Amino acid sequence: MEPTNGLVVYFSHTGKNYVNGSITELKKGNTAVAAEMIAAITGADLFEIEPAREYPFHYQDCTAAAQKELQTGARPKLAKTIDTGRYDVLYLGYPNWWGTMPMPILTFLEGQDLSGKVILPFCTNEGSGMGNSERDLKKACPKSTLQKGLAIRGSQVTAAKSAIEKWIKEELPL
C-alpha cells in the first residue's frame, strides 16, 4: 500500500495530564507524540482532531468535562475537518478517557464515509489500555476493517517507536 494512502488522525490533550502517577503539564499531548511518530514511520499525512471548544487545561476539570460528554452521548463540534475519501488506511489515535475514546473522535468518525477503509487504532493511557474503545469503534465504523489496536503508556510514549513499528508491520494489510 502506498504511504500516501495513509492518514494519521488523532485527538490529543495538552495542559495538565495524569502521567506516571502524578499530574504533569504537557506542552504536547502524548497522543500527538505517538501520531507524529506514526506519520514519520509510514509517510502518512497527519490530521489533528480539534474540538471547536477546547477542553479545560487542568486535569480534573478536563476529565469532568469528558465524563459529562460520555454520559450524555455528546458530539462536540470540531474546529475543522478533512475529507478522508482519498485515504485507504486511517491510523486513529486518542487518549483513553473514561474507558473509551473521547467524544470528538466519534464526532469525526460519524462525519466521514469510512466504508472499506482499514482503521488501525492507537490509544495512549496510564494503565487502562484500549479500554472499550475497540468495541466502540466497531459500532461506530461497521463498514470499515478494524485492526487490533495499540495501547501506549503515555509516560513511555517517547520510547515507543519500536513497538509502533512492530504493530504497523503486524496489523497493516499488504
Coordinates of N, CA and C in Angstrom, one line a residue:
M1 N 0.8 -1.2 0.0 CA 0.0 0.0 0.0 C 0.9 1.2 0.0
E2 N 0.5 2.2 -0.8 CA 1.3 3.4 -0.9 C 1.2 4.3 0.4
P3 N 2.3 4.8 0.8 CA 2.3 5.6 2.1 C 1.3 6.8 2.0
T4 N 1.1 7.4 0.8 CA 0.2 8.5 0.6 C -1.2 8.1 0.8
N5 N -1.5 6.8 0.9 CA -2.9 6.4 1.1 C -3.2 6.3 2.6
G6 N -2.3 6.7 3.4 CA -2.5 6.6 4.9 C -2.7 8.0 5.5
L7 N -3.5 8.1 6.5 CA -3.8 9.3 7.2 C -3.8 9.0 8.7
V8 N -2.9 9.7 9.4 CA -2.9 9.6 10.9 C -3.9 10.7 11.4
V9 N -5.0 10.3 12.0 CA -6.0 11.2 12.5 C -5.9 11.0 14.1
Y10 N -5.8 12.1 14.8 CA -5.7 11.9 16.2 C -6.3 13.1 17.0
F11 N -6.6 12.8 18.2 CA -7.0 13.8 19.2 C -6.1 13.7 20.4
S12 N -5.6 14.8 20.8 CA -4.6 14.8 22.0 C -4.9 16.0 22.9
H13 N -4.6 15.9 24.1 CA -4.8 16.9 25.1 C -3.5 17.4 25.7
T14 N -3.3 18.7 25.5 CA -2.1 19.4 26.2 C -2.6 20.0 27.5
G15 N -1.7 20.4 28.3 CA -2.0 21.0 29.6 C -1.7 20.0 30.7
K16 N -2.5 20.1 31.7 CA -2.3 19.2 32.9 C -2.9 17.9 32.6
N17 N -2.0 16.8 32.7 CA -2.4 15.5 32.4 C -1.9 14.5 33.5
Y18 N -2.5 13.4 33.6 CA -2.1 12.4 34.5 C -1.0 11.5 33.8
V19 N 0.2 11.6 34.3 CA 1.3 10.9 33.8 C 2.1 10.2 34.9
N20 N 2.2 8.9 34.8 CA 3.1 8.1 35.7 C 2.8 8.4 37.2
G21 N 1.5 8.5 37.5 CA 1.1 8.6 38.9 C 1.0 10.0 39.4
S22 N 1.3 11.0 38.6 CA 1.1 12.4 39.1 C 0.6 13.3 37.9
I23 N 0.2 14.5 38.3 CA -0.3 15.5 37.3 C 0.9 16.3 36.8
T24 N 1.0 16.3 35.5 CA 2.1 16.9 34.9 C 1.6 17.8 33.7
E25 N 2.3 19.0 33.5 CA 1.9 19.8 32.4 C 2.6 19.3 31.1
L26 N 1.8 19.0 30.1 CA 2.4 18.6 28.8 C 2.2 19.7 27.8
K27 N 3.3 20.1 27.2 CA 3.3 21.1 26.1 C 2.8 20.5 24.8
K28 N 3.0 19.2 24.7 CA 2.4 18.4 23.6 C 1.9 17.1 24.2
G29 N 0.6 16.8 23.8 CA 0.0 15.7 24.4 C 0.6 14.4 23.9
N30 N 0.5 13.3 24.8 CA 1.1 12.0 24.5 C 0.6 11.4 23.2
T31 N -0.7 11.6 22.9 CA -1.2 11.0 21.6 C -0.6 11.8 20.4
A32 N -0.4 13.1 20.5 CA 0.3 13.8 19.4 C 1.7 13.3 19.2
V33 N 2.4 13.0 20.2 CA 3.8 12.4 20.1 C 3.7 11.1 19.3
A34 N 2.8 10.2 19.7 CA 2.7 8.9 19.0 C 2.2 9.1 17.6
A35 N 1.3 10.0 17.3 CA 0.8 10.3 16.0 C 1.9 10.8 15.1
E36 N 2.7 11.7 15.6 CA 3.9 12.2 14.8 C 4.8 11.1 14.5
M37 N 5.1 10.2 15.4 CA 5.9 9.0 15.2 C 5.4 8.1 14.0
I38 N 4.1 7.9 14.1 CA 3.4 7.0 13.1 C 3.5 7.7 11.7
A39 N 3.3 9.0 11.6 CA 3.4 9.7 10.4 C 4.8 9.6 9.8
A40 N 5.8 9.8 10.7 CA 7.2 9.7 10.3 C 7.6 8.3 9.8
I41 N 7.1 7.3 10.5 CA 7.4 5.9 10.1 C 6.7 5.5 8.8
T42 N 5.5 5.9 8.6 CA 4.7 5.4 7.5 C 4.7 6.4 6.3
G43 N 5.0 7.6 6.5 CA 4.9 8.6 5.4 C 3.4 9.1 5.3
A44 N 2.6 8.7 6.2 CA 1.2 9.1 6.1 C 1.0 10.6 6.4
D45 N -0.1 11.1 5.9 CA -0.5 12.5 6.2 C -0.9 12.5 7.7
L46 N -1.0 13.7 8.2 CA -1.3 13.9 9.7 C -2.4 14.9 9.8
F47 N -3.4 14.6 10.6 CA -4.5 15.5 10.9 C -4.9 15.4 12.3
E48 N -5.0 16.6 13.0 CA -5.4 16.6 14.4 C -6.8 17.0 14.5
I49 N -7.6 16.2 15.2 CA -9.0 16.5 15.5 C -9.0 17.5 16.7
E50 N -9.5 18.7 16.4 CA -9.6 19.7 17.4 C -11.0 20.1 17.6
P51 N -11.5 20.0 18.8 CA -12.9 20.5 19.1 C -13.0 22.0 19.0
A52 N -14.1 22.5 18.6 CA -14.3 23.9 18.4 C -14.1 24.6 19.8
R53 N -14.5 24.0 20.8 CA -14.3 24.5 22.2 C -13.2 23.6 22.9
E54 N -12.1 24.2 23.2 CA -11.0 23.5 23.9 C -11.5 22.9 25.2
Y55 N -10.8 21.8 25.5 CA -11.1 21.2 26.8 C -10.3 22.0 27.9
P56 N -10.8 21.9 29.1 CA -10.1 22.7 30.2 C -8.6 22.2 30.3
F57 N -7.8 23.2 30.7 CA -6.3 23.0 30.8 C -6.0 22.0 32.0
H58 N -6.7 22.2 33.1 CA -6.4 21.4 34.3 C -7.1 20.0 34.2
Y59 N -6.3 19.0 34.6 CA -6.7 17.6 34.5 C -8.1 17.3 35.1
Q60 N -8.3 17.7 36.3 CA -9.6 17.4 37.0 C -10.8 18.0 36.2
D61 N -10.6 19.2 35.8 CA -11.7 19.9 35.0 C -11.9 19.2 33.6
C62 N -10.8 18.8 33.0 CA -10.9 18.2 31.7 C -11.6 16.8 31.8
T63 N -11.2 16.0 32.8 CA -11.8 14.7 33.0 C -13.3 14.8 33.4
A64 N -13.7 15.9 34.1 CA -15.1 16.1 34.5 C -15.9 16.4 33.2
A65 N -15.3 17.3 32.3 CA -16.0 17.6 31.1 C -16.1 16.4 30.2
A66 N -15.1 15.6 30.1 CA -15.1 14.4 29.3 C -16.1 13.4 29.8
Q67 N -16.2 13.2 31.1 CA -17.2 12.3 31.7 C -18.6 12.7 31.4
K68 N -18.9 14.0 31.5 CA -20.2 14.5 31.2 C -20.5 14.3 29.7
E69 N -19.6 14.5 28.8 CA -19.8 14.3 27.4 C -20.2 12.8 27.1
L70 N -19.4 11.9 27.8 CA -19.6 10.5 27.6 C -21.0 10.1 28.1
Q71 N -21.3 10.6 29.3 CA -22.6 10.2 29.9 C -23.8 10.7 29.1
T72 N -23.7 11.8 28.4 CA -24.8 12.4 27.7 C -24.7 12.0 26.2
G73 N -23.6 11.3 25.8 CA -23.5 11.0 24.4 C -23.3 12.2 23.5
A74 N -22.6 13.2 24.0 CA -22.3 14.4 23.3 C -21.5 14.2 22.0
R75 N -21.7 15.0 21.1 CA -20.8 15.0 19.9 C -20.3 16.5 19.7
P76 N -19.2 16.8 20.4 CA -18.7 18.2 20.3 C -18.4 18.6 18.9
K77 N -18.7 19.8 18.6 CA -18.4 20.4 17.3 C -16.9 20.5 17.1
L78 N -16.4 20.3 15.9 CA -15.0 20.3 15.6 C -14.6 21.6 14.9
A79 N -13.4 22.1 15.2 CA -12.9 23.3 14.6 C -12.7 23.2 13.1
K80 N -12.3 22.0 12.6 CA -12.1 21.8 11.2 C -12.3 20.3 10.9
T81 N -12.3 19.9 9.7 CA -12.4 18.5 9.3 C -11.5 18.3 8.1
I82 N -11.5 17.1 7.6 CA -10.7 16.7 6.5 C -11.5 15.6 5.7
D83 N -11.4 15.6 4.4 CA -12.0 14.6 3.6 C -11.1 13.4 3.6
T84 N -11.6 12.3 4.1 CA -10.8 11.1 4.1 C -11.0 10.2 2.9
G85 N -11.7 10.7 1.9 CA -12.0 10.0 0.7 C -10.8 9.4 0.0
R86 N -9.7 10.0 -0.1 CA -8.6 9.5 -0.8 C -7.7 8.6 -0.1
Y87 N -8.0 8.4 1.2 CA -7.2 7.5 2.1 C -7.8 6.1 2.2
D88 N -6.9 5.1 2.2 CA -7.3 3.7 2.4 C -7.2 3.3 3.8
V89 N -6.2 3.9 4.5 CA -5.8 3.5 5.8 C -5.9 4.7 6.7
L90 N -6.5 4.5 7.9 CA -6.6 5.6 8.9 C -5.9 5.0 10.2
Y91 N -4.9 5.7 10.6 CA -4.3 5.4 11.9 C -5.0 6.4 12.9
L92 N -5.8 5.8 13.8 CA -6.7 6.7 14.6 C -6.2 6.7 16.0
G93 N -5.8 7.9 16.5 CA -5.2 8.0 17.9 C -6.0 8.8 18.8
Y94 N -6.0 8.4 20.1 CA -6.7 9.2 21.1 C -6.2 8.7 22.5
P95 N -6.5 9.5 23.5 CA -6.2 9.1 24.9 C -7.4 8.3 25.4
N96 N -7.2 7.4 26.3 CA -8.3 6.6 26.9 C -8.9 7.5 28.0
W97 N -10.1 8.0 27.7 CA -10.8 8.8 28.6 C -12.1 8.0 29.1
W98 N -12.1 7.7 30.3 CA -13.3 7.0 30.9 C -13.5 5.7 30.2
G99 N -12.5 5.0 29.9 CA -12.6 3.6 29.4 C -12.8 3.5 27.9
T100 N -12.8 4.7 27.2 CA -13.0 4.6 25.7 C -12.4 5.9 25.1
M101 N -12.7 6.1 23.9 CA -12.2 7.3 23.2 C -13.0 8.6 23.5
P102 N -12.3 9.7 23.5 CA -13.0 11.0 23.7 C -14.1 11.2 22.6
M103 N -15.1 11.9 23.0 CA -16.3 12.1 22.1 C -15.9 12.9 20.8
P104 N -14.9 13.7 20.7 CA -14.6 14.3 19.4 C -14.2 13.3 18.4
I105 N -13.7 12.1 18.8 CA -13.4 11.1 17.9 C -14.7 10.6 17.2
L106 N -15.7 10.4 18.0 CA -17.0 9.9 17.4 C -17.6 11.0 16.5
T107 N -17.5 12.3 16.9 CA -17.9 13.4 16.0 C -17.2 13.3 14.6
F108 N -15.9 13.1 14.7 CA -15.2 13.0 13.4 C -15.6 11.7 12.6
L109 N -15.6 10.6 13.2 CA -16.0 9.3 12.5 C -17.4 9.4 11.9
E110 N -18.3 9.9 12.7 CA -19.7 10.0 12.2 C -19.9 11.0 11.0
G111 N -18.9 11.9 10.8 CA -18.9 12.8 9.7 C -18.2 12.3 8.5
Q112 N -17.8 11.1 8.5 CA -17.0 10.5 7.3 C -17.6 9.3 6.8
D113 N -17.4 9.0 5.5 CA -17.8 7.8 4.9 C -16.5 6.9 5.0
L114 N -16.5 6.0 5.9 CA -15.4 5.1 6.1 C -15.5 3.7 5.6
S115 N -16.5 3.6 4.7 CA -16.7 2.3 4.0 C -15.5 1.7 3.3
G116 N -15.1 0.5 3.7 CA -13.9 -0.1 3.0 C -12.6 0.3 3.5
K117 N -12.5 1.2 4.4 CA -11.2 1.7 4.9 C -10.7 0.8 6.0
V118 N -9.4 0.7 6.1 CA -8.7 0.0 7.2 C -8.4 1.0 8.3
I119 N -8.8 0.7 9.5 CA -8.6 1.6 10.7 C -7.7 0.8 11.7
L120 N -6.5 1.5 12.0 CA -5.6 1.0 13.0 C -5.7 1.9 14.2
P121 N -6.4 1.6 15.2 CA -6.5 2.5 16.4 C -5.3 2.4 17.3
F122 N -4.9 3.5 17.9 CA -3.8 3.6 18.9 C -4.3 4.5 20.0
C123 N -3.9 4.1 21.2 CA -4.5 4.8 22.4 C -3.4 5.0 23.4
T124 N -3.3 6.2 23.9 CA -2.4 6.5 25.0 C -3.2 6.4 26.3
N125 N -2.5 5.9 27.3 CA -3.1 5.7 28.6 C -2.1 5.6 29.7
E126 N -2.5 5.5 30.9 CA -1.6 5.3 32.0 C -1.9 4.0 32.7
G127 N -2.3 3.0 32.0 CA -2.5 1.6 32.6 C -3.9 1.0 32.2
S128 N -4.7 1.8 31.6 CA -6.1 1.2 31.3 C -6.1 0.7 29.9
G129 N -5.0 0.7 29.2 CA -5.0 0.1 27.8 C -6.0 0.7 26.9
M130 N -6.5 -0.2 26.0 CA -7.5 0.3 25.0 C -8.9 0.5 25.6
G131 N -9.1 0.0 26.8 CA -10.4 0.1 27.4 C -11.5 -0.6 26.5
N132 N -12.6 0.1 26.4 CA -13.7 -0.4 25.5 C -13.7 0.2 24.1
S133 N -12.6 0.9 23.8 CA -12.6 1.7 22.6 C -12.7 0.9 21.3
E134 N -12.1 -0.3 21.3 CA -12.1 -1.1 20.1 C -13.6 -1.6 19.8
R135 N -14.2 -2.0 20.9 CA -15.6 -2.4 20.8 C -16.5 -1.2 20.3
D136 N -16.2 0.0 20.8 CA -17.0 1.2 20.5 C -16.7 1.6 19.0
L137 N -15.5 1.4 18.6 CA -15.1 1.7 17.2 C -15.8 0.8 16.2
K138 N -15.9 -0.5 16.6 CA -16.6 -1.4 15.7 C -18.1 -1.0 15.5
K139 N -18.7 -0.5 16.6 CA -20.1 0.0 16.4 C -20.1 1.3 15.6
A140 N -19.2 2.1 15.7 CA -19.2 3.4 15.0 C -18.8 3.3 13.5
C141 N -18.0 2.2 13.2 CA -17.4 2.1 11.9 C -17.7 0.7 11.3
P142 N -19.0 0.3 11.2 CA -19.3 -1.1 10.8 C -18.9 -1.5 9.4
K143 N -18.7 -0.5 8.6 CA -18.3 -0.8 7.2 C -16.8 -0.7 6.9
S144 N -16.0 -0.6 8.0 CA -14.6 -0.5 7.9 C -14.0 -1.8 8.5
T145 N -12.7 -2.0 8.1 CA -12.0 -3.1 8.7 C -11.1 -2.6 9.9
L146 N -11.5 -3.0 11.0 CA -10.8 -2.5 12.2 C -9.7 -3.5 12.6
Q147 N -8.5 -3.1 12.6 CA -7.4 -3.9 13.0 C -7.2 -3.8 14.5
K148 N -6.3 -4.7 15.1 CA -6.0 -4.7 16.5 C -5.4 -3.4 16.9
G149 N -5.8 -2.8 18.0 CA -5.3 -1.5 18.5 C -4.0 -1.7 19.2
L150 N -3.3 -0.5 19.3 CA -2.0 -0.5 20.1 C -2.2 0.5 21.3
A151 N -2.0 -0.1 22.5 CA -2.1 0.7 23.7 C -0.7 1.2 24.0
I152 N -0.5 2.5 24.2 CA 0.8 3.0 24.6 C 0.7 3.8 25.9
R153 N 1.6 3.4 26.8 CA 1.6 4.2 28.1 C 2.1 5.6 27.8
G154 N 1.3 6.6 28.2 CA 1.7 8.0 27.9 C 3.1 8.3 28.4
S155 N 3.4 7.8 29.6 CA 4.7 8.1 30.3 C 5.8 7.5 29.5
Q156 N 5.6 6.6 28.6 CA 6.6 5.9 27.8 C 6.5 6.2 26.3
V157 N 5.7 7.1 25.9 CA 5.5 7.4 24.5 C 6.7 7.7 23.7
T158 N 7.6 8.4 24.3 CA 8.8 8.8 23.6 C 9.7 7.7 23.3
A159 N 9.5 6.6 24.0 CA 10.3 5.3 23.7 C 9.5 4.3 23.0
A160 N 8.4 4.6 22.4 CA 7.5 3.6 21.8 C 7.7 3.3 20.3
K161 N 8.8 3.9 19.7 CA 9.0 3.8 18.3 C 9.0 2.3 17.8
S162 N 9.8 1.5 18.5 CA 9.9 0.1 18.1 C 8.6 -0.7 18.2
A163 N 7.8 -0.4 19.3 CA 6.5 -1.0 19.5 C 5.5 -0.6 18.4
I164 N 5.6 0.7 18.0 CA 4.8 1.2 16.9 C 5.1 0.5 15.6
E165 N 6.4 0.5 15.3 CA 6.8 -0.2 14.1 C 6.4 -1.6 14.0
K166 N 6.5 -2.4 15.1 CA 6.1 -3.8 15.2 C 4.6 -3.9 14.9
W167 N 3.8 -3.0 15.6 CA 2.3 -3.0 15.4 C 1.9 -2.7 14.0
I168 N 2.5 -1.8 13.4 CA 2.2 -1.4 12.0 C 2.5 -2.6 11.1
K169 N 3.7 -3.2 11.3 CA 4.1 -4.4 10.4 C 3.1 -5.5 10.6
E170 N 2.6 -5.8 11.8 CA 1.7 -6.9 12.1 C 0.3 -6.6 11.6
E171 N -0.2 -5.3 11.7 CA -1.6 -5.0 11.5 C -1.9 -4.4 10.2
L172 N -0.9 -3.9 9.5 CA -1.2 -3.3 8.2 C -1.3 -4.3 7.1
P173 N -2.5 -4.4 6.4 CA -2.6 -5.4 5.4 C -1.7 -5.1 4.2
L174 N -1.2 -6.1 3.6 CA -0.3 -5.9 2.4 C -1.1 -5.7 1.2

